CSV table of C-alpha atoms and ligand atoms in Angstrom, one decimal:
chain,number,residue,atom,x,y,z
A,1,UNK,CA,0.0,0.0,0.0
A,2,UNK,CA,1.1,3.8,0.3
A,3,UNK,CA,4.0,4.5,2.3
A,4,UNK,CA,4.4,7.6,4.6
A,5,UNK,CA,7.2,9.8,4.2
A,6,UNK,CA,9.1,11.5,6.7
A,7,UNK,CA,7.7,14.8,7.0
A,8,UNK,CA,4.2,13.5,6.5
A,9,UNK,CA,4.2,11.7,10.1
A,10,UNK,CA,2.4,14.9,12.1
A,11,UNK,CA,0.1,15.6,9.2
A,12,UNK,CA,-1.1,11.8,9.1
A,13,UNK,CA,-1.1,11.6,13.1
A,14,UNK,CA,-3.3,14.7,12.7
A,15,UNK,CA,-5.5,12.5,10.5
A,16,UNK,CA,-5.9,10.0,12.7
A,17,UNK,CA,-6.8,11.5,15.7
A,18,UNK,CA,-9.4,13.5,13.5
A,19,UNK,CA,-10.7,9.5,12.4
A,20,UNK,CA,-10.7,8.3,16.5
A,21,UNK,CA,-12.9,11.3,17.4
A,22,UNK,CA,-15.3,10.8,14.7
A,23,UNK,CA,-14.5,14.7,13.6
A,24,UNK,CA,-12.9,14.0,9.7
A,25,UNK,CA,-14.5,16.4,7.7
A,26,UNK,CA,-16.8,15.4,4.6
A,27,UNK,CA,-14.4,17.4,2.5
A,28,UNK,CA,-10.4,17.8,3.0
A,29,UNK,CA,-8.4,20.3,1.3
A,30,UNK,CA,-4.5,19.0,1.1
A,31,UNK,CA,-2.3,22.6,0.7
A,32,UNK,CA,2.0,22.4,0.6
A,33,UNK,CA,4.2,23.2,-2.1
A,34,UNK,CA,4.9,20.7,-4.8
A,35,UNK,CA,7.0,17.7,-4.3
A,36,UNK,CA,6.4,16.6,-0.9
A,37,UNK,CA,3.9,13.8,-2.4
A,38,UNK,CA,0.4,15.3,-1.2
A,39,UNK,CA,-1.0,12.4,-4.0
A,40,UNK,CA,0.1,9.8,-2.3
A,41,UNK,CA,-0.8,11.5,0.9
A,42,UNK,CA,-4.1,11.8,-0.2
A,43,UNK,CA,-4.2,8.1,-1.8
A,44,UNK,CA,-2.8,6.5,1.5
A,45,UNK,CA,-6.1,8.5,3.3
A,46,UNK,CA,-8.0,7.3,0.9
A,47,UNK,CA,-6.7,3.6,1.6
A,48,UNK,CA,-6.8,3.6,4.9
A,49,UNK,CA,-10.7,5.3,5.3
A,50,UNK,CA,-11.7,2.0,2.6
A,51,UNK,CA,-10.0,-0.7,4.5
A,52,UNK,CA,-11.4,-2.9,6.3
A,53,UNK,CA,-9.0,-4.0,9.2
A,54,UNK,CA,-6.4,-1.1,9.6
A,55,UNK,CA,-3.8,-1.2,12.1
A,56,UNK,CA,-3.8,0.7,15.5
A,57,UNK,CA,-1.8,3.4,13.3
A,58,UNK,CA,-4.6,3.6,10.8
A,59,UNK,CA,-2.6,2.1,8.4
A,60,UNK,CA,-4.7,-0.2,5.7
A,61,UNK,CA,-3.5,-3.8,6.0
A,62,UNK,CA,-3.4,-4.2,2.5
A,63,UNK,CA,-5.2,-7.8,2.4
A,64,UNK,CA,-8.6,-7.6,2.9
A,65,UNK,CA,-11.2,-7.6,0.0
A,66,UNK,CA,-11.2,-3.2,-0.1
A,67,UNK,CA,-8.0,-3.0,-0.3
A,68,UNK,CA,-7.1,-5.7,-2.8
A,69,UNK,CA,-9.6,-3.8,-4.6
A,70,UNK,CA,-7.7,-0.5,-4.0
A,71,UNK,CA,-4.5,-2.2,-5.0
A,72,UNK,CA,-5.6,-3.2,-8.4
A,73,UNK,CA,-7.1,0.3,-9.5
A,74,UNK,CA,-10.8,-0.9,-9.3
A,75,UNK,CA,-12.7,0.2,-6.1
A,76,UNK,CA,-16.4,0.4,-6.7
A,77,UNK,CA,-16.5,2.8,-3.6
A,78,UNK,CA,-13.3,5.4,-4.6
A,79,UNK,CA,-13.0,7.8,-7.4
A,80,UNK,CA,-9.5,9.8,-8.7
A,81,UNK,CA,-10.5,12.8,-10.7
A,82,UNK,CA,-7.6,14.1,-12.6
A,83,UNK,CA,-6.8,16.7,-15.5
A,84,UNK,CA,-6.8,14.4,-18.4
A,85,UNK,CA,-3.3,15.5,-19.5
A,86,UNK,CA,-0.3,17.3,-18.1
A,87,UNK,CA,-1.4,21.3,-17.6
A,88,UNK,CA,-5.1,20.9,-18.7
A,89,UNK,CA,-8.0,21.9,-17.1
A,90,UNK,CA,-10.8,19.2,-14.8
A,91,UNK,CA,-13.8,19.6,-17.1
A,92,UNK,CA,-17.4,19.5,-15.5
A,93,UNK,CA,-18.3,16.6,-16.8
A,94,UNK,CA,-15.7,15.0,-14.8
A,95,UNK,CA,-17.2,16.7,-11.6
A,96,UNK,CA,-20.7,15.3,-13.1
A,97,UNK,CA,-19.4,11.4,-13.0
A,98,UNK,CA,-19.0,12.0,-9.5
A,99,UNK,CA,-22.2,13.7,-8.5
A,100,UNK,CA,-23.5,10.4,-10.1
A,101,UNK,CA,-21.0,8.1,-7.9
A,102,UNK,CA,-22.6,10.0,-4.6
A,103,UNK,CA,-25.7,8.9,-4.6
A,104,UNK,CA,-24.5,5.8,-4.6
A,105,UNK,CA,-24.2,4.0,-1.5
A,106,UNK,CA,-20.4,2.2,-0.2
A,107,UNK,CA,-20.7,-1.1,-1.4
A,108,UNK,CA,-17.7,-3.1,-0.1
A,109,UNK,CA,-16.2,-0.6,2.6
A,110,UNK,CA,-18.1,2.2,5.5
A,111,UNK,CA,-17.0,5.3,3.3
A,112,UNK,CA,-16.5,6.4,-0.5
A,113,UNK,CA,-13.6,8.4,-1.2
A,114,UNK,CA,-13.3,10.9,-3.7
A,115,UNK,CA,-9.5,12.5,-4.7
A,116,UNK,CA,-9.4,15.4,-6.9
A,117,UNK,CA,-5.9,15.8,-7.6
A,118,UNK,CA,-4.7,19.3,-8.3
A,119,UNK,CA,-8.4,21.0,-7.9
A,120,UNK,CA,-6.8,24.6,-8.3
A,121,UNK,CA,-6.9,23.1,-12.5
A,122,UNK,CA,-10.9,22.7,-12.1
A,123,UNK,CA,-12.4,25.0,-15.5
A,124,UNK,CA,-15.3,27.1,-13.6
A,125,UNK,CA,-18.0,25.5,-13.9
A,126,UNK,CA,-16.3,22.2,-12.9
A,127,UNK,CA,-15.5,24.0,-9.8
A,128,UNK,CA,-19.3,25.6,-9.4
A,129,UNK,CA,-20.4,21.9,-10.2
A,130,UNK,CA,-18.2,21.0,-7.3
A,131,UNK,CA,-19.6,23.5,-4.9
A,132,UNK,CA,-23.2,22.4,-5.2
A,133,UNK,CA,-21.6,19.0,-3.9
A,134,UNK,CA,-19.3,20.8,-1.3
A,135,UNK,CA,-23.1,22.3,-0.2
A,136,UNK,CA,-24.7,19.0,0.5
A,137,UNK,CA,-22.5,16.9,1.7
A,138,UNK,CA,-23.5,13.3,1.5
A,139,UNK,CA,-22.3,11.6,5.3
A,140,UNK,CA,-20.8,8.7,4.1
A,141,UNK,CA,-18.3,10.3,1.2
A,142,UNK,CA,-15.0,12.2,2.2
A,143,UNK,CA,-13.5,14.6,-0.6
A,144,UNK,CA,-9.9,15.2,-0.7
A,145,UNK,CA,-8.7,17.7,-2.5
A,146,UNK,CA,-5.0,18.4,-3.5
A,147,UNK,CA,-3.4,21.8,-4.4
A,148,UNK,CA,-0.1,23.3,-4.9
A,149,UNK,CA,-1.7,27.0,-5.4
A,150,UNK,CA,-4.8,27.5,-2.9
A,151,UNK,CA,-5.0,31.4,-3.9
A,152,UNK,CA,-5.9,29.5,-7.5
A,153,UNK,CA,-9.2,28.2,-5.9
A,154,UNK,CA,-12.5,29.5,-5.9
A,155,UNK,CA,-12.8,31.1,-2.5
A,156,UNK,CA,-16.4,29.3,-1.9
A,157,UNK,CA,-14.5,26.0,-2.1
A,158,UNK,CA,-11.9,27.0,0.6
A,159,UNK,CA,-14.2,27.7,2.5
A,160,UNK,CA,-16.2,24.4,2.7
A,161,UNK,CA,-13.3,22.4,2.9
A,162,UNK,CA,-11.1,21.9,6.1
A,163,UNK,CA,-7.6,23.1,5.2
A,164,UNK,CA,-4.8,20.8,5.9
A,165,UNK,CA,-1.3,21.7,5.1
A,166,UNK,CA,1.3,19.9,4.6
A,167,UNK,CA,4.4,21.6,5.8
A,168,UNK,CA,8.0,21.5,3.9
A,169,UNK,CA,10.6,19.4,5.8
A,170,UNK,CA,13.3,20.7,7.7
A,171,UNK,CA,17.0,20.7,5.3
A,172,UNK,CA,18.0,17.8,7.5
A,173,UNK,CA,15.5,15.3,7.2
A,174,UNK,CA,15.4,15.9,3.2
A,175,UNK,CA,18.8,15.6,2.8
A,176,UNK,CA,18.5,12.5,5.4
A,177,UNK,CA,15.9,10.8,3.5
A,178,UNK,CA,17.7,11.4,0.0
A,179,UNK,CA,20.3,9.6,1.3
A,180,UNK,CA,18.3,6.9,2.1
A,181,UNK,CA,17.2,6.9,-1.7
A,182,UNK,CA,20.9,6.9,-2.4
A,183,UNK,CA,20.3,10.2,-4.3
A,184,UNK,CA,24.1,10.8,-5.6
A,185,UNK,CA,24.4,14.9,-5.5
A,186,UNK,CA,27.3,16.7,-4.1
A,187,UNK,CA,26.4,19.8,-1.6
A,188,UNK,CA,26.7,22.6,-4.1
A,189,UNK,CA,24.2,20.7,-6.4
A,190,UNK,CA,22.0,20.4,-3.6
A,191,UNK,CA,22.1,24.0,-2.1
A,192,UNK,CA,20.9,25.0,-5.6
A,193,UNK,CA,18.3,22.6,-5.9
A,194,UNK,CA,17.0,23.2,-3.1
A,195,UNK,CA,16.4,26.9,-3.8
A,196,UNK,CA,14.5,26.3,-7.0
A,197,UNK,CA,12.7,23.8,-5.4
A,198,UNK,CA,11.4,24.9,-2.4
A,199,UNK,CA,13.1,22.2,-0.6
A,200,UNK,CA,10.6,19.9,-1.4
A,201,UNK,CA,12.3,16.4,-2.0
A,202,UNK,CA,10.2,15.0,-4.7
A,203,UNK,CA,10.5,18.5,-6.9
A,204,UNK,CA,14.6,17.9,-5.7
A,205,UNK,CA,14.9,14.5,-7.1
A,206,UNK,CA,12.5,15.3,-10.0
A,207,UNK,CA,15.0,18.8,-10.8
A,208,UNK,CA,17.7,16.4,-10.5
A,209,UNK,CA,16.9,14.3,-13.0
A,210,UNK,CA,15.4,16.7,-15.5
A,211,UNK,CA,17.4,17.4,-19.0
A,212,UNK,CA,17.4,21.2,-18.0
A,213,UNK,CA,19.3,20.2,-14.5
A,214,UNK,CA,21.8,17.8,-16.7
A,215,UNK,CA,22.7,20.6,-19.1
A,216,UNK,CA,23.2,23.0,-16.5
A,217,UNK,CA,25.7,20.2,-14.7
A,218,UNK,CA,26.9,20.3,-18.7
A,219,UNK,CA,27.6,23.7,-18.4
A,220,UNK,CA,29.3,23.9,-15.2
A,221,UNK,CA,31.7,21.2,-16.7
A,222,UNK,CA,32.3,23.7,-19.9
A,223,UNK,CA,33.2,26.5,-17.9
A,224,UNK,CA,35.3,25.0,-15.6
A,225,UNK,CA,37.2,23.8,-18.3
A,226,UNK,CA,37.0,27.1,-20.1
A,227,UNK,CA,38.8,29.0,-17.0
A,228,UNK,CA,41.4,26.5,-17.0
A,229,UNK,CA,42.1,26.3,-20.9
A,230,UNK,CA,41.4,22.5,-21.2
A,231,UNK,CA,38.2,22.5,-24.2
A,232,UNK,CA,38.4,23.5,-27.9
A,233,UNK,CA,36.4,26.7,-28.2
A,234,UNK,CA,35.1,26.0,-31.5
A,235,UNK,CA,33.7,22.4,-30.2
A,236,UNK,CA,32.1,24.4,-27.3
A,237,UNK,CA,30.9,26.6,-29.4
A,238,UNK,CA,29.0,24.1,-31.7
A,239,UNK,CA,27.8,22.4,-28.7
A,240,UNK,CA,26.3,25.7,-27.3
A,241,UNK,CA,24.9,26.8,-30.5
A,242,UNK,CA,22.1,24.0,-29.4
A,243,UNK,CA,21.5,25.9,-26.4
A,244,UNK,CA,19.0,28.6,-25.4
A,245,UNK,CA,22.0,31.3,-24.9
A,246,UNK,CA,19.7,33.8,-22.7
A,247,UNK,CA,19.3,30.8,-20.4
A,248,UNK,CA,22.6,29.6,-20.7
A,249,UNK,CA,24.3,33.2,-19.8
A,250,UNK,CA,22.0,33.4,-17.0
A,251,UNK,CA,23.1,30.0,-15.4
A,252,UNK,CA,26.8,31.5,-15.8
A,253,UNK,CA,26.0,34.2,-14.0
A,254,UNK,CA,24.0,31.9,-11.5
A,255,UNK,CA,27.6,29.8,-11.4
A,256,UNK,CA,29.9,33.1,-11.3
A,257,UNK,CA,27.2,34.6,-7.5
A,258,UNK,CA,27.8,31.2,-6.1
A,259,UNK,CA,31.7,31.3,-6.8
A,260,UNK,CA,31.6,34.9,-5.5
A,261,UNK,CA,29.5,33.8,-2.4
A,262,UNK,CA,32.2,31.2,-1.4
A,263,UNK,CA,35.1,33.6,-1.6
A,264,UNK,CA,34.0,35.7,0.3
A,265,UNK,CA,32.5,33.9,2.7
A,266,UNK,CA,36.0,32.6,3.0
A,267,UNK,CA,36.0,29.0,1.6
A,268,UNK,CA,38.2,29.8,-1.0
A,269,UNK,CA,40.8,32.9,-1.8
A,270,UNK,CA,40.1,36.3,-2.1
A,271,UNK,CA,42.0,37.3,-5.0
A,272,UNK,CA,39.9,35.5,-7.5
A,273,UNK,CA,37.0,37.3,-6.9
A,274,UNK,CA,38.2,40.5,-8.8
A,275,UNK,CA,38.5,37.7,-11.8
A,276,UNK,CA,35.0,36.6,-11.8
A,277,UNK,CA,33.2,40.0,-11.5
A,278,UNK,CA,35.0,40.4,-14.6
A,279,UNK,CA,33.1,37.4,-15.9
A,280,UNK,CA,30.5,38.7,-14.5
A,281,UNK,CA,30.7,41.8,-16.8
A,282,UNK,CA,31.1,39.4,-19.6
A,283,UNK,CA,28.1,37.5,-19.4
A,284,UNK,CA,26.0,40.8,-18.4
A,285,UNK,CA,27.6,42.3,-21.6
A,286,UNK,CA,26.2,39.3,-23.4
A,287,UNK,CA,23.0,39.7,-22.5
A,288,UNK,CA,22.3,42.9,-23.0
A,289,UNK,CA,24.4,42.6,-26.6
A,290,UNK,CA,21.2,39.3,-27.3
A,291,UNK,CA,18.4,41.2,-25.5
A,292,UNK,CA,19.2,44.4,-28.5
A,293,UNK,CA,19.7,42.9,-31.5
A,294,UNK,CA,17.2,41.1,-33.3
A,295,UNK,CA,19.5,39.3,-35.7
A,296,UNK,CA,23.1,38.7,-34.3
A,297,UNK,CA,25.3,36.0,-34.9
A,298,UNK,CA,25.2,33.8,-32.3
A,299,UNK,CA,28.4,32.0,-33.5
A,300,UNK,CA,30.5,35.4,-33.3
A,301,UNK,CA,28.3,36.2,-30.0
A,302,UNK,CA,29.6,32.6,-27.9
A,303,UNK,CA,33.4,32.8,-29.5
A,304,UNK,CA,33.5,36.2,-28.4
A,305,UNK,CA,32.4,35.5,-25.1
A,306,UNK,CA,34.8,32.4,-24.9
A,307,UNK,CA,37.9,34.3,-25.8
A,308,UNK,CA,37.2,37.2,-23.1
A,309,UNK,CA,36.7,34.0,-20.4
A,310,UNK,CA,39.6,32.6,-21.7
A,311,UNK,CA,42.0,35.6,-21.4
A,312,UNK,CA,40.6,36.9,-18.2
A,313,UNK,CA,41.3,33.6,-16.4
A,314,UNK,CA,44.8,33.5,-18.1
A,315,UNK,CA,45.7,36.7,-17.1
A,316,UNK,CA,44.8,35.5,-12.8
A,317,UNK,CA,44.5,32.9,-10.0
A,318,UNK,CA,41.6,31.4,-11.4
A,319,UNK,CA,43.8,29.1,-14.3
A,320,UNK,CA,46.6,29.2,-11.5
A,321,UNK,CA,45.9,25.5,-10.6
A,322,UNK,CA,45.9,24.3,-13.7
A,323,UNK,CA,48.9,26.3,-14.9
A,324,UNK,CA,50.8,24.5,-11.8
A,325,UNK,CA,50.0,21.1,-12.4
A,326,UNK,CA,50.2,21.3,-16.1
B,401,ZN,ZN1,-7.3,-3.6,4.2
């Protein structure tokens, strides 16, 4: 069945004190930023509320007749509503195939569970559809709704459904638990993950493994190289031709903060720093050269802007290393 992460334990212990005092609400609305797995979250609830012989933790026991049922996709008594592809919108007649489902009574377990994963996508009138349901609740049915963006909801629907939120982990227990996934990223990768993530370990491992995170480790690679002298501009330069060179300049610069960050924070020396706001000048010089023209040569433009790397890094302690063990 479902398993329980980490940083869900308070949120499901909330749940089941809610379930021993007879007080879960009729309708649920599961808030947190994406990546900490409020789907499954919301699918284990669902689980648990169908079986028929949880544990003392109100976990399901995955081998009674519900949840065999659950298991295989096919529970007369649950219903996953979904956008039918990636970044579309729940259509009312998706909301109507449930108003038809609640008259129904359970048939194999006490309640009937309804999930509507990401309900901020609901068109209107899927979500006024909704309300009319949210309006007469039906005792025996429990509604959980997931969202990333609650401000993207309907106030009215807020408002009839008890908010629970799931709350991002603490740095410690992510990075604990990616270890436990033997998640292979060094603690540089990670600090900038984490940022663009949220901190939310399913968006870090998803970031992680995205094309757009690989070509940024890609890049990195190039410009170290590039400061030390050790890649053929004119290969780089084909290789970056394939690259969106806004986005790519902007990364630089994202590299070139970090760098700067570290030497003056002291974890590496001082007199490289002058080196790299010249980079930084560089790439800034770039940009504005690509935002202004409407036809340049992007060849000319990324040769250019290798050769002033190049020289600037020859000229300092930036290529020193390199230079030395050469
Ligand atoms: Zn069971």
């Amino acid at each position: 069945m479902t398993q329980l992460f980490p940083w869900q334990q308070e949120i499901w212990q909330h749940v089941v004190t809610r379930v021993e005092q007879e007080r879960l609400p009729h309708a649920v609305l599961l808030t947190g930023v994406a990546g900490l797995g409020k789907t499954q979250f919301a699918a284990k609830m669902a689980e648990s509320l169908l079986c028929l012989a949880t544990d003392k933790a109100f976990h399901a026991c995955g081998l009674c007749h519900s949840c065999q049922l659950m298991l295989v996709g096919n529970h007369p008594d649950h219903l996953t509503i979904r956008a039918e592809e990636a970044g579309k919108s729940i259509k009312i007649d998706q909301i109507r195939t449930l108003k038809d489902k609640q008259s129904l009574t359970p048939s194999v377990a006490k309640w009937k569970t309804v999930i509507i994963e990401s309900a901020d996508a609901m068109t209107n009138s899927a979500a006024n559809s909704l309300l009319k349901l949210l309006e007469e609740p039906q005792n025996n049915t429990i509604l959980i709704l997931t969202t990333n963006a609650v401000h993207r909801l309907p106030i009215t629907i807020r408002s009839r459904c008890q908010q629970m939120h799931m709350a991002t982990p603490e740095y410690s227990t992510t990075l604990q638990w990616l270890n436990s996934q033997d998640v292979i990223a060094d603690v540089e990768q990670l600090q900038k993950i984490s940022s663009l993530t949220q901190d939310a370990p399913f968006a870090i491992v998803n970031a992680l493994a995205s094309s757009e995170w690989q070509t940024y480790q890609q890049l990195q690679q190039d410009f170290e190289q590039l400061l030390q002298h050790r890649i053929n501009p004119v290969q780089l330069t084909s290789q970056w031709q394939q690259l969106d060179l806004i986005k790519v300049m902007h990364q630089l610069l994202s590299i070139c903060k970090t760098r700067l960050k570290q030497h003056y924070s002291g974890y590496a020396e001082l007199n490289k720093s002058q080196q790299y706001w010249q980079i930084v000048d560089c790439i800034v010089d770039t940009i504005k050269l690509i935002s202004s023209a409407n036809n340049y040569n992007k060849t000319l433009l990324i040769e250019n802007f290798m050769v002033s790397v190049m020289r600037i890094a020859n000229t300092d302690p930036i290529n020193q290393k390199s230079v030395i063990s050469q």
